[in-house]
């Protein structure tokens, strides 16, 4: 089986059909259909059930897809190790918004200065979405907190963060969730590790939230807190970037909730020269 045929199979399964797979691979749909038919003929099994314009993967198709993913990943890793003796080319980095705003500007400037041949792409998201992006090979390395235990990954702890509760100005001291006047939480969408910590803090103290409001940025969260909408949880490093800090009150959290480590995470066995260059900028 040729590698190109396996890549075609992966695209059809993951994109959900011939047309979208053709767009993803920048090919015409007829060439995708031909490759799938040839693959089925060569193996003597049906990989997809055709229902009109829809393709449903069979159990044999799913099994081949699972192997194809491993084969293509190994091939990519081999190519990467052979070609990447020097840092150059595309480096796809993912980071939580707080990390991108407070920690990465100087680091990425240093990376560009020392390794100008690296073509950097930066994506922001929640810890969960970045983790999934790494596993699906959409990202080369990510900066996330509360990294899941996963034998497929290697990680390096790079930033220590102190998380704090932010509340409206003149709010009384907050030691537990019971001390919060308006128990509306201003947070990122589900999958944010800091949001999970805040919700867990409420659960551990057996306090119910009034409402969870999902906002799209830390500036939106801090602005909402300032306006009296509720409370939020942010790293102190991000709070320093907010221009209207005088409209907020800041409250320390216990070490179990408030101390967090941001890891640089990459796929095991895929430590490219580009990722090694990023590591060297972090440790020097």
PDB file of N, CA and C in Angstrom, residues 34 39 41 49 56 59 70 112 120 129 134 147 222 229 267 273 278:
ATOM      1  N   UNK A  34     -11.242   7.284  -6.942  1.00  0.00           N
ATOM      2  CA  UNK A  34     -10.442   6.249  -7.610  1.00  0.00           C
ATOM      3  C   UNK A  34      -9.478   5.578  -6.645  1.00  0.00           C
ATOM      4  N   UNK A  39      -7.878   0.961  -3.473  1.00  0.00           N
ATOM      5  CA  UNK A  39      -7.473   0.428  -2.175  1.00  0.00           C
ATOM      6  C   UNK A  39      -8.370  -0.733  -1.773  1.00  0.00           C
ATOM      7  N   UNK A  41     -10.050  -2.650  -3.858  1.00  0.00           N
ATOM      8  CA  UNK A  41      -9.769  -3.766  -4.770  1.00  0.00           C
ATOM      9  C   UNK A  41      -8.498  -4.501  -4.372  1.00  0.00           C
ATOM     10  N   UNK A  49     -19.312   2.082   3.247  1.00  0.00           N
ATOM     11  CA  UNK A  49     -20.660   1.830   2.745  1.00  0.00           C
ATOM     12  C   UNK A  49     -21.168   3.128   2.155  1.00  0.00           C
ATOM     13  N   UNK A  56     -19.978   5.815   4.854  1.00  0.00           N
ATOM     14  CA  UNK A  56     -19.906   5.335   6.227  1.00  0.00           C
ATOM     15  C   UNK A  56     -18.783   4.312   6.315  1.00  0.00           C
ATOM     16  N   UNK A  59     -16.157  -1.626   9.573  1.00  0.00           N
ATOM     17  CA  UNK A  59     -15.241  -2.026  10.640  1.00  0.00           C
ATOM     18  C   UNK A  59     -13.838  -2.269  10.082  1.00  0.00           C
ATOM     19  N   UNK A  70      -1.033   5.435  12.382  1.00  0.00           N
ATOM     20  CA  UNK A  70       0.260   5.118  12.978  1.00  0.00           C
ATOM     21  C   UNK A  70       1.367   5.115  11.929  1.00  0.00           C
ATOM     22  N   UNK A 112      12.660  34.217  16.973  1.00  0.00           N
ATOM     23  CA  UNK A 112      12.786  34.770  15.614  1.00  0.00           C
ATOM     24  C   UNK A 112      14.171  35.357  15.386  1.00  0.00           C
ATOM     25  N   UNK A 120       7.028  30.532  12.041  1.00  0.00           N
ATOM     26  CA  UNK A 120       6.196  30.265  13.208  1.00  0.00           C
ATOM     27  C   UNK A 120       4.722  30.518  12.939  1.00  0.00           C
ATOM     28  N   UNK A 129      -8.519  21.934  23.919  1.00  0.00           N
ATOM     29  CA  UNK A 129      -8.505  22.023  22.457  1.00  0.00           C
ATOM     30  C   UNK A 129      -7.078  21.945  21.924  1.00  0.00           C
ATOM     31  N   UNK A 134      -2.714  18.791  19.296  1.00  0.00           N
ATOM     32  CA  UNK A 134      -1.402  18.141  19.299  1.00  0.00           C
ATOM     33  C   UNK A 134      -1.532  16.669  18.923  1.00  0.00           C
ATOM     34  N   UNK A 147      -1.515  19.411  32.300  1.00  0.00           N
ATOM     35  CA  UNK A 147      -1.342  18.467  31.189  1.00  0.00           C
ATOM     36  C   UNK A 147      -1.817  17.065  31.597  1.00  0.00           C
ATOM     37  N   UNK A 222     -12.067  40.375  32.548  1.00  0.00           N
ATOM     38  CA  UNK A 222     -11.711  41.425  33.503  1.00  0.00           C
ATOM     39  C   UNK A 222     -12.639  42.631  33.374  1.00  0.00           C
ATOM     40  N   UNK A 229     -20.329  42.077  36.939  1.00  0.00           N
ATOM     41  CA  UNK A 229     -21.064  40.916  36.445  1.00  0.00           C
ATOM     42  C   UNK A 229     -20.837  39.680  37.298  1.00  0.00           C
ATOM     43  N   UNK A 267       4.702  15.644  20.956  1.00  0.00           N
ATOM     44  CA  UNK A 267       4.529  14.204  20.795  1.00  0.00           C
ATOM     45  C   UNK A 267       5.836  13.482  21.071  1.00  0.00           C
ATOM     46  N   UNK A 273      14.146  19.664  15.401  1.00  0.00           N
ATOM     47  CA  UNK A 273      15.114  20.736  15.625  1.00  0.00           C
ATOM     48  C   UNK A 273      14.416  22.046  15.961  1.00  0.00           C
ATOM     49  N   UNK A 278      13.122  26.040  20.248  1.00  0.00           N
ATOM     50  CA  UNK A 278      12.188  26.721  21.167  1.00  0.00           C
ATOM     51  C   UNK A 278      12.591  26.424  22.608  1.00  0.00           C
TER      52      UNK A 278
END
